[in-house]
PDB file of N, CA and C in Angstrom:
ATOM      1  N   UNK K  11      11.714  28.949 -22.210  1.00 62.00           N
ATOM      2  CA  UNK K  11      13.008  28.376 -21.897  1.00 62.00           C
ATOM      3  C   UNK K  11      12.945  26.859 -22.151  1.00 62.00           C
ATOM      4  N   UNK K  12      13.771  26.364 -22.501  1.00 89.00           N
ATOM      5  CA  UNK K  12      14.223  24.836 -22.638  1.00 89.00           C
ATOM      6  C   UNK K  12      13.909  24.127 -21.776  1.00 89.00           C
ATOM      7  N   UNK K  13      13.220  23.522 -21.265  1.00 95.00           N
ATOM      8  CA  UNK K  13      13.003  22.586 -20.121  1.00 95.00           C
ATOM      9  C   UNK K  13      13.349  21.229 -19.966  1.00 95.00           C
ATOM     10  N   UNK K  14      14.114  20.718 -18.955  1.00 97.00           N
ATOM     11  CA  UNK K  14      14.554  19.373 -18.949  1.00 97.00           C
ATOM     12  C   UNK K  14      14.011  18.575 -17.511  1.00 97.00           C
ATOM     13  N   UNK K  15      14.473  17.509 -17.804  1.00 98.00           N
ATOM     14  CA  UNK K  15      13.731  16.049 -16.511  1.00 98.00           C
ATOM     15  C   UNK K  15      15.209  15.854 -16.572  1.00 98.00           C
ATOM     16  N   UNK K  16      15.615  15.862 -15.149  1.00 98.00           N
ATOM     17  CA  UNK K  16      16.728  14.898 -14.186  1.00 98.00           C
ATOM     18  C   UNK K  16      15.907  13.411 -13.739  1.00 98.00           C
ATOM     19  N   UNK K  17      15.930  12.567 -14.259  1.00 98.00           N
ATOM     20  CA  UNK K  17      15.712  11.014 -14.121  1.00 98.00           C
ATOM     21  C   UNK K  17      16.387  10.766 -13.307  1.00 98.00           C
ATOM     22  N   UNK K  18      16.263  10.495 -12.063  1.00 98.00           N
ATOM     23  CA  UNK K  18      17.188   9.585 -10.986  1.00 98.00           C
ATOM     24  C   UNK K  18      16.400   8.605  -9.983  1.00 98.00           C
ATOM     25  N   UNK K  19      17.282   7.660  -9.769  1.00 98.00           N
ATOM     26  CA  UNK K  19      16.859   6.558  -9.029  1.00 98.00           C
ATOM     27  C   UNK K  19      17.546   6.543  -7.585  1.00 98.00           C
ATOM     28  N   UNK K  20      16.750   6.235  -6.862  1.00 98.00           N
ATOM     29  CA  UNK K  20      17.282   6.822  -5.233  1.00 98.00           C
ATOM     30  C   UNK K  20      17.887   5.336  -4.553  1.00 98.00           C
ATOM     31  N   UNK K  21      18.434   5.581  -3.578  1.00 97.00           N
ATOM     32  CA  UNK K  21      18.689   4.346  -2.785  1.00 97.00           C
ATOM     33  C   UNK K  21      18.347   3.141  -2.489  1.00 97.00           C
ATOM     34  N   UNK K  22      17.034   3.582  -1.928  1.00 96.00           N
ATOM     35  CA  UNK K  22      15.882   2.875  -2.022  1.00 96.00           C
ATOM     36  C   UNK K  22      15.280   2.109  -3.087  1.00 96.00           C
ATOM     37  N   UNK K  23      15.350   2.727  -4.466  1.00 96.00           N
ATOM     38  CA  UNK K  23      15.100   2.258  -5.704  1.00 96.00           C
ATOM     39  C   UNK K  23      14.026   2.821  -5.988  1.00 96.00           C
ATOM     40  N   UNK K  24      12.903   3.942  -5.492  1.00 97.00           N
ATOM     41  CA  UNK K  24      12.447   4.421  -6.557  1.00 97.00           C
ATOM     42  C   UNK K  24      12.794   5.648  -7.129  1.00 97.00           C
ATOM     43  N   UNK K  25      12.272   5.592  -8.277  1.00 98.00           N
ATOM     44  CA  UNK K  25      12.875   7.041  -9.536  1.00 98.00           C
ATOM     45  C   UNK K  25      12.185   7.888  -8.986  1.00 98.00           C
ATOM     46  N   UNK K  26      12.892   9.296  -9.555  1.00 98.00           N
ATOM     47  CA  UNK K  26      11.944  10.267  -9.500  1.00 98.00           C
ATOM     48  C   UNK K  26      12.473  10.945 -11.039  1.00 98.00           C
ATOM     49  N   UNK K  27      11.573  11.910 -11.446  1.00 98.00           N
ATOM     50  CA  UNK K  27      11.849  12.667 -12.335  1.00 98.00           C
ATOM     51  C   UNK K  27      11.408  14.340 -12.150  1.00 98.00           C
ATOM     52  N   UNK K  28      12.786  14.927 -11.846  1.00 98.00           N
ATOM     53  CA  UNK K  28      12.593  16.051 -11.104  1.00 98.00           C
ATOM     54  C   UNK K  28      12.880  17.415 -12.533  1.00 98.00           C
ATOM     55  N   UNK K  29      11.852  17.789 -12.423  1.00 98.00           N
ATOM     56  CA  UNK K  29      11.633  19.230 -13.599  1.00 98.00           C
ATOM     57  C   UNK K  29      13.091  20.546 -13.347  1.00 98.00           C
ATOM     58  N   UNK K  30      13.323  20.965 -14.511  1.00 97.00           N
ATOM     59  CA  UNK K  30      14.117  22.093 -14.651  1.00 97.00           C
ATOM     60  C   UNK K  30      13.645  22.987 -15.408  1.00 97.00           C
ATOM     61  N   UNK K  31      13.435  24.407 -15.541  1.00 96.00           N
ATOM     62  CA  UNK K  31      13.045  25.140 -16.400  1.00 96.00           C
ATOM     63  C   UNK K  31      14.016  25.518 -16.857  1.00 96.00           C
ATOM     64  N   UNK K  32      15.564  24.820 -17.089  1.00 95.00           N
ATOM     65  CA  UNK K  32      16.947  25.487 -18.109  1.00 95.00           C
ATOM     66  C   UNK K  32      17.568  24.031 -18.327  1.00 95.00           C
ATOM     67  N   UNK K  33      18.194  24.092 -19.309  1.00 96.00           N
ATOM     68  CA  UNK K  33      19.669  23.002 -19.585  1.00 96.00           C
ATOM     69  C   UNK K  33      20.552  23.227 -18.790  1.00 96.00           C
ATOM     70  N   UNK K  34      20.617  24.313 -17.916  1.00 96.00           N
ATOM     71  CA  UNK K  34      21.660  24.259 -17.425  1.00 96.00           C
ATOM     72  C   UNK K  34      21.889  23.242 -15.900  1.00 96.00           C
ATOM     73  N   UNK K  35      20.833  22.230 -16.085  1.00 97.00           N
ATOM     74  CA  UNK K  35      20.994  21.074 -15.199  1.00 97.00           C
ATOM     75  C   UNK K  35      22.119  20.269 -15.970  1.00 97.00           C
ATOM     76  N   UNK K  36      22.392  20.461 -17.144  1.00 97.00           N
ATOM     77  CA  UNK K  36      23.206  19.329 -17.957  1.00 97.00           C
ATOM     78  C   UNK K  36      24.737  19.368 -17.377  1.00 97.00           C
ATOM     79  N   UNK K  37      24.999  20.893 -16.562  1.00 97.00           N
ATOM     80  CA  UNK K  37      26.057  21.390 -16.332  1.00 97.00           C
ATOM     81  C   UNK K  37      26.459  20.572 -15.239  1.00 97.00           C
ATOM     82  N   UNK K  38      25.544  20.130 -14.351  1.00 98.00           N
ATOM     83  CA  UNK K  38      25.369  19.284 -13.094  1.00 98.00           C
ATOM     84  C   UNK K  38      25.170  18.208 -13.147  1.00 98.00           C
ATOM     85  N   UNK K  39      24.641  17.522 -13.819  1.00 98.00           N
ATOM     86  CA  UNK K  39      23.892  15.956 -14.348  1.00 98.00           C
ATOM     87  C   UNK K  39      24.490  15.231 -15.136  1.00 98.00           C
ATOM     88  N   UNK K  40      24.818  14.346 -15.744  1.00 98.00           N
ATOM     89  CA  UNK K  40      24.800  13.386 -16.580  1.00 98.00           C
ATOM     90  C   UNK K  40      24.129  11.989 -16.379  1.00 98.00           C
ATOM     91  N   UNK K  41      23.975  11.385 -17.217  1.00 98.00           N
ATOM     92  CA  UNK K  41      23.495  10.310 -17.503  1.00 98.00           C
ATOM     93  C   UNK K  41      24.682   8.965 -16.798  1.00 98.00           C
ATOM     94  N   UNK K  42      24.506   8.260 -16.068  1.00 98.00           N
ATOM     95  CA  UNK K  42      25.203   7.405 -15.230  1.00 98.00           C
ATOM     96  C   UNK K  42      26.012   7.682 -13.924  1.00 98.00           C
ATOM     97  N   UNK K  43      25.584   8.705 -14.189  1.00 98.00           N
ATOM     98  CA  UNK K  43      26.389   9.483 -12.815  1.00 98.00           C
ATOM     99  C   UNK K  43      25.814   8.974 -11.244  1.00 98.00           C
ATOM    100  N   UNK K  44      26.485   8.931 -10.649  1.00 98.00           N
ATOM    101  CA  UNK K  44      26.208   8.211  -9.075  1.00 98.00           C
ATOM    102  C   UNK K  44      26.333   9.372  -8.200  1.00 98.00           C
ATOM    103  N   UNK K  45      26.522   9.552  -6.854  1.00 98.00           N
ATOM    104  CA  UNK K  45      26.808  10.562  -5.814  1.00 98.00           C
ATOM    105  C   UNK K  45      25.801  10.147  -4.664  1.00 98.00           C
ATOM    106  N   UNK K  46      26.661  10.008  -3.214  1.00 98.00           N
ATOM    107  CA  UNK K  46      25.957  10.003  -2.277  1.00 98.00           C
ATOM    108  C   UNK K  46      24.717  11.261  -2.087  1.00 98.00           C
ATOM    109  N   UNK K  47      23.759  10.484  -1.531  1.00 97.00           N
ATOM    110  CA  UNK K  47      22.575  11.579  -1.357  1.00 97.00           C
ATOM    111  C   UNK K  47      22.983  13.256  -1.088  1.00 97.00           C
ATOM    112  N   UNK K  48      23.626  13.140   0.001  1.00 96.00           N
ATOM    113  CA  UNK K  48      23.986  14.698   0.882  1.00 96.00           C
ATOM    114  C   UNK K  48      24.286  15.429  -0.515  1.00 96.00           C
ATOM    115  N   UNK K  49      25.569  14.787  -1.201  1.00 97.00           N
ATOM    116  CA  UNK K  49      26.169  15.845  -2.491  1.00 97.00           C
ATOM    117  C   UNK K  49      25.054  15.728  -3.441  1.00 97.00           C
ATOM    118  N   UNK K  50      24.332  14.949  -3.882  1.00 98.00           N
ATOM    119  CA  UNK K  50      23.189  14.941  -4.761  1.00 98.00           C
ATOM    120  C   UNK K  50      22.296  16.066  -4.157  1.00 98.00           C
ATOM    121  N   UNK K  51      21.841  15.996  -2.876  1.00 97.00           N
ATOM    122  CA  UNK K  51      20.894  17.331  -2.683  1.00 97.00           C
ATOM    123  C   UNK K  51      21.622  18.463  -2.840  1.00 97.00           C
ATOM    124  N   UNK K  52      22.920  18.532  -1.666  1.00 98.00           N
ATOM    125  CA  UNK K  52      23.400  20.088  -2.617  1.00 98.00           C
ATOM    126  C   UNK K  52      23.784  20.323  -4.103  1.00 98.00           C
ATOM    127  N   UNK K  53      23.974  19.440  -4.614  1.00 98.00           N
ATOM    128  CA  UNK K  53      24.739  19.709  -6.752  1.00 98.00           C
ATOM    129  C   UNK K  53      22.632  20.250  -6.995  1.00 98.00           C
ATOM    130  N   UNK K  54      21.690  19.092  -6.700  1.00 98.00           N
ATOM    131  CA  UNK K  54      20.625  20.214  -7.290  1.00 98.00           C
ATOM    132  C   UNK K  54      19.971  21.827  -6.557  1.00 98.00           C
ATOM    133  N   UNK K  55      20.219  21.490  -5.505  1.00 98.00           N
ATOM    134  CA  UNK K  55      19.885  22.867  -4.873  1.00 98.00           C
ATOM    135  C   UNK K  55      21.005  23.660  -5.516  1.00 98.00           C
ATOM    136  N   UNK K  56      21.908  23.636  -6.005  1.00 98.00           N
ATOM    137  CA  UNK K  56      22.846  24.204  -6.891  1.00 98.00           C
ATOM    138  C   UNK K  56      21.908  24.689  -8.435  1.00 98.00           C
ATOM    139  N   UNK K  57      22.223  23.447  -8.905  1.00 98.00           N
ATOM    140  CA  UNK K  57      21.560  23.494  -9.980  1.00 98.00           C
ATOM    141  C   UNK K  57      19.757  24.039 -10.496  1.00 98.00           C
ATOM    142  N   UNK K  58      19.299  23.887  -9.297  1.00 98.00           N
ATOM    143  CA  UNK K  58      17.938  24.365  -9.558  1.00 98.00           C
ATOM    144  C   UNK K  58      17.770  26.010  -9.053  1.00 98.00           C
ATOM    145  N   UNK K  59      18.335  26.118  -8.347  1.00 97.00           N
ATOM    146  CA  UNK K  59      18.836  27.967  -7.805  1.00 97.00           C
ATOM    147  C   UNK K  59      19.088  28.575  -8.986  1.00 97.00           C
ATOM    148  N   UNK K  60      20.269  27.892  -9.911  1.00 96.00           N
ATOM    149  CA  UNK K  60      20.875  28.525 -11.162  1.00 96.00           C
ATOM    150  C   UNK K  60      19.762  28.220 -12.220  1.00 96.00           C
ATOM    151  N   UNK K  61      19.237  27.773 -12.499  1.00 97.00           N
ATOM    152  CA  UNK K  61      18.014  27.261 -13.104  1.00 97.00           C
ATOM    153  C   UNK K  61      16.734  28.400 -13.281  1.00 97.00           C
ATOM    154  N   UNK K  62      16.332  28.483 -11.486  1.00 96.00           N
ATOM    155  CA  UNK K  62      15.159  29.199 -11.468  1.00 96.00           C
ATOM    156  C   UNK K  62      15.508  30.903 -11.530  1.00 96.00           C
ATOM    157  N   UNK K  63      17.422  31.057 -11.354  1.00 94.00           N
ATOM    158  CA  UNK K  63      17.482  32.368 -11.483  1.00 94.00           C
ATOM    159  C   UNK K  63      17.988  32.763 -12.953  1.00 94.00           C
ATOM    160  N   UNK K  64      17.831  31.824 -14.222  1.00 94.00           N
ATOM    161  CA  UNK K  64      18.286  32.271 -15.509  1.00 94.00           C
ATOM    162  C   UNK K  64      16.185  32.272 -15.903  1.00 94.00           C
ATOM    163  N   UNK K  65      15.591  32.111 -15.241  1.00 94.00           N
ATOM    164  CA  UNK K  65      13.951  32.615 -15.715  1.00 94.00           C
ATOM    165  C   UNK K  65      13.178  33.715 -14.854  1.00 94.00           C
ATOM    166  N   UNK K  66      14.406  34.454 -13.725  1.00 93.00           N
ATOM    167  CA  UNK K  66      13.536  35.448 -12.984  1.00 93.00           C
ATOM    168  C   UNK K  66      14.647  36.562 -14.138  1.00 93.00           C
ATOM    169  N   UNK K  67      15.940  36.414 -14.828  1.00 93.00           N
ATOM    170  CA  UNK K  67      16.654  36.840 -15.879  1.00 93.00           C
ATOM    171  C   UNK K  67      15.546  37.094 -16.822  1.00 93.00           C
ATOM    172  N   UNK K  68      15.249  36.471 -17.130  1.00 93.00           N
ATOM    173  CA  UNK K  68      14.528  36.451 -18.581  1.00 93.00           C
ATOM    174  C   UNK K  68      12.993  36.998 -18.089  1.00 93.00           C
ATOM    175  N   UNK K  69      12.664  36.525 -17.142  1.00 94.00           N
ATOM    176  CA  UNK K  69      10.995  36.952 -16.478  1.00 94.00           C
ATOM    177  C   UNK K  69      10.450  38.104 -15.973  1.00 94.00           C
ATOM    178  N   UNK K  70      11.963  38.435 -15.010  1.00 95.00           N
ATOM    179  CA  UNK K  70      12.290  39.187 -14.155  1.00 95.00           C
ATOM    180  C   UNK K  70      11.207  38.649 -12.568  1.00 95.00           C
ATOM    181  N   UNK K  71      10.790  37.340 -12.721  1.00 94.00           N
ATOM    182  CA  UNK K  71      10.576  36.713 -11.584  1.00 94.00           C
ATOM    183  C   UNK K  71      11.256  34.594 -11.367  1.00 94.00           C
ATOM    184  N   UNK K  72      11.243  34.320 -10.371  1.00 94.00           N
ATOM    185  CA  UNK K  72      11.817  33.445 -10.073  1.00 94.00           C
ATOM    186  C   UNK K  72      11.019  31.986 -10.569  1.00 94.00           C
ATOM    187  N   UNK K  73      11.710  30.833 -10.861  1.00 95.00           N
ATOM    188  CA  UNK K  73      10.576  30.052 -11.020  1.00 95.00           C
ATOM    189  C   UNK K  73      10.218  29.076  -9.986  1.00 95.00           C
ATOM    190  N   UNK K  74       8.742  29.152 -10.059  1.00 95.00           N
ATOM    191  CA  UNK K  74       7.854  28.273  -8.620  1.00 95.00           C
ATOM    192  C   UNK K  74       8.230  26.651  -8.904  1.00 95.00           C
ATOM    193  N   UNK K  75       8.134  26.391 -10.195  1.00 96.00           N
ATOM    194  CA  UNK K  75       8.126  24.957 -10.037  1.00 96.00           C
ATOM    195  C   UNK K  75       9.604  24.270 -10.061  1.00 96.00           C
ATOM    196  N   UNK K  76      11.054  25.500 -10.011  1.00 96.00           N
ATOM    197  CA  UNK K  76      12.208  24.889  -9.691  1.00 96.00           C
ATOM    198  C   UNK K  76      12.374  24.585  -8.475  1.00 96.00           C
ATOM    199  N   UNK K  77      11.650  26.090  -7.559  1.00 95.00           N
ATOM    200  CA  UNK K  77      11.453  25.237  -5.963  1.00 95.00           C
ATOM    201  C   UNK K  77      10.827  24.433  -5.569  1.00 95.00           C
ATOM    202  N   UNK K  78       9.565  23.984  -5.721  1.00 97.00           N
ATOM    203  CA  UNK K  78       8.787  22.877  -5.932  1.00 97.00           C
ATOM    204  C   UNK K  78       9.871  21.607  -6.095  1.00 97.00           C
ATOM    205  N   UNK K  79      10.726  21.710  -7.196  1.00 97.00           N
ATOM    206  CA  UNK K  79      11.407  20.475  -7.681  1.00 97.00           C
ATOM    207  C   UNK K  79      12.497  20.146  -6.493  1.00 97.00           C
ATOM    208  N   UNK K  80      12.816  21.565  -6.108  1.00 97.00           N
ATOM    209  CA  UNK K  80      13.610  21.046  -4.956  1.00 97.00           C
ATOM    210  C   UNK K  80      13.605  20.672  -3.703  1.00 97.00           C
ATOM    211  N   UNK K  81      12.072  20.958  -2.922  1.00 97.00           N
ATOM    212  CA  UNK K  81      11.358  20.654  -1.995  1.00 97.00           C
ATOM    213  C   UNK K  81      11.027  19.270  -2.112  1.00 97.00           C
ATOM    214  N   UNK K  82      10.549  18.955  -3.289  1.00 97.00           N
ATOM    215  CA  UNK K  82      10.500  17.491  -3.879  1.00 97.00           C
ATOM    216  C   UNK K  82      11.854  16.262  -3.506  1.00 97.00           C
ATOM    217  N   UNK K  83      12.990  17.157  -4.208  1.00 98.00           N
ATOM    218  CA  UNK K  83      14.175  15.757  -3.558  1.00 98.00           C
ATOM    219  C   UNK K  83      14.240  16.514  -1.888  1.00 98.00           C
ATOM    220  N   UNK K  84      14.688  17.054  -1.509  1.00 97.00           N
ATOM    221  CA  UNK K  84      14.766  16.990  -0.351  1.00 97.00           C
ATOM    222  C   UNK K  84      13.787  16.148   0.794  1.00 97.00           C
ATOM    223  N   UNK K  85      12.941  16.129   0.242  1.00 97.00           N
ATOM    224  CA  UNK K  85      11.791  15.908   1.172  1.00 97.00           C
ATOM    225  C   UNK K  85      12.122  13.931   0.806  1.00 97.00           C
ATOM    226  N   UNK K  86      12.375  13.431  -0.249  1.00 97.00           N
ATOM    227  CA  UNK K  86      12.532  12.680  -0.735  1.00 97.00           C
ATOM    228  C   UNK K  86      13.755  11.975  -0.320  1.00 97.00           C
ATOM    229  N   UNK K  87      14.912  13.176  -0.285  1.00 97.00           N
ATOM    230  CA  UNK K  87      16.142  12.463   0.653  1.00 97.00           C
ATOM    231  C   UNK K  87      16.452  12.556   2.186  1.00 97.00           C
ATOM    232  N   UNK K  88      15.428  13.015   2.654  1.00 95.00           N
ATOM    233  CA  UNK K  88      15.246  12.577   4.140  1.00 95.00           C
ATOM    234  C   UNK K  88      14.989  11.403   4.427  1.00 95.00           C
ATOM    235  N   UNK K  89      14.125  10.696   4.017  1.00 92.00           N
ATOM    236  CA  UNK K  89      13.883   8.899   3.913  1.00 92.00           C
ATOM    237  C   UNK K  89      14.770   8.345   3.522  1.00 92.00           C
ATOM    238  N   UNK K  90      15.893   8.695   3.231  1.00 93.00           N
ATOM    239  CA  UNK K  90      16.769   7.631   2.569  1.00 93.00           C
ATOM    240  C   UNK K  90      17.645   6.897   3.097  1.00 93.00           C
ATOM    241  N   UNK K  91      18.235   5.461   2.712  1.00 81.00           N
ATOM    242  CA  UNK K  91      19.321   5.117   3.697  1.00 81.00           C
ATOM    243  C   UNK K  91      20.513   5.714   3.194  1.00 81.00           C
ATOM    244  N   UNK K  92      21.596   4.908   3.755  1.00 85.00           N
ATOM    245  CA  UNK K  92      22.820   5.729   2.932  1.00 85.00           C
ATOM    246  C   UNK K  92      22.998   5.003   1.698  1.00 85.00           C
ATOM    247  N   UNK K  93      23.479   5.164   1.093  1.00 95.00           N
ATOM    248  CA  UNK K  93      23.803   4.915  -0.694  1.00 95.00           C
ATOM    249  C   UNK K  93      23.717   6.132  -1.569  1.00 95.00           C
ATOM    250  N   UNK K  94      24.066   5.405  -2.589  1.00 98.00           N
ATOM    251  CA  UNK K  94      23.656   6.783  -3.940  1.00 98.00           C
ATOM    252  C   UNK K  94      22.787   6.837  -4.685  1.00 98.00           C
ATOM    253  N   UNK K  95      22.592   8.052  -5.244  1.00 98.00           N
ATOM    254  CA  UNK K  95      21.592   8.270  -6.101  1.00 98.00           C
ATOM    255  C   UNK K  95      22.210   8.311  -7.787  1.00 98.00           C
ATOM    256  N   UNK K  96      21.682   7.322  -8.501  1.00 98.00           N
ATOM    257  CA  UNK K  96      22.045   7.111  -9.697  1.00 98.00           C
ATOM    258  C   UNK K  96      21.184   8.219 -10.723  1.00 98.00           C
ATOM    259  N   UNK K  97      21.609   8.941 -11.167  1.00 98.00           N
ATOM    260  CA  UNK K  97      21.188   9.659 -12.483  1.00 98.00           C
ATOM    261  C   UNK K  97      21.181   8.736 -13.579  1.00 98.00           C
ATOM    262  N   UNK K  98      19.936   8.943 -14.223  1.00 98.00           N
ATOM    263  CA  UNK K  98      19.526   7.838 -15.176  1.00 98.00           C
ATOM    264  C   UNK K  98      19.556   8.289 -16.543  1.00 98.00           C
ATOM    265  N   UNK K  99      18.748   9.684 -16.530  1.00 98.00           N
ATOM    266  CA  UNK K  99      19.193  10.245 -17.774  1.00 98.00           C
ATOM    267  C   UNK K  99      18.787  11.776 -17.765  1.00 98.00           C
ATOM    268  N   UNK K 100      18.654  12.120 -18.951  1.00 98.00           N
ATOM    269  CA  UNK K 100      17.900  13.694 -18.794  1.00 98.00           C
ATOM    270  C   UNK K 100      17.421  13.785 -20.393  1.00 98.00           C
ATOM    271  N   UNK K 101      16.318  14.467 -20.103  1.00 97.00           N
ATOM    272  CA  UNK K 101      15.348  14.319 -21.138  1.00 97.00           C
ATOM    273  C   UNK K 101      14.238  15.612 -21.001  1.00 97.00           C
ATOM    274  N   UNK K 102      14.002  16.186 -22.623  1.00 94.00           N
ATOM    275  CA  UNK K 102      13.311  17.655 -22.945  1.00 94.00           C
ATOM    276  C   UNK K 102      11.688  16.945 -22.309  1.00 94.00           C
TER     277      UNK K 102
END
């Protein structure tokens, strides 16, 4: 499957670059896009659900490192103050 990096920069100011095993983060993401944290964690727990379930499609199992990716921001937007999270870019 196609694999992409969500580039985003957090409140705080540091980046992260969080893994997808589909494009279909592009559906959710763009490049300059802003959004308070709360909607940023649910659009990827969105997006990485739909993600890891178009490779249990194709696998006929789920993928580990989309949950991983999402344990990753979450865990990541618990520390945060309030502000947004800037999407920076997305990249294979």
């Amino acid at each position: 499957m196609p694999e992409r990096y969500v580039l985003v920069r957090w409140p705080d100011g540091v980046a992260q670059r969080i893994y997808s095993p589909s494009t279909v983060v592009e559906d959710f993401f763009s490049a300059g896009q802003r959004m308070p944290v709360v909607e940023f964690v649910a659009t990827s727990r969105q997006a990485l659900t739909e993600a890891s379930e178009r490779v249990r499609q194709a696998y006929g199992f789920p993928c580990g490192n989309a949950a991983r990716s999402l344990e990753l921001v979450l865990a990541r937007a618990q520390a945060q103050p309030s502000g947004d999270v800037l999407v920076e870019g997305i990249e294979s």
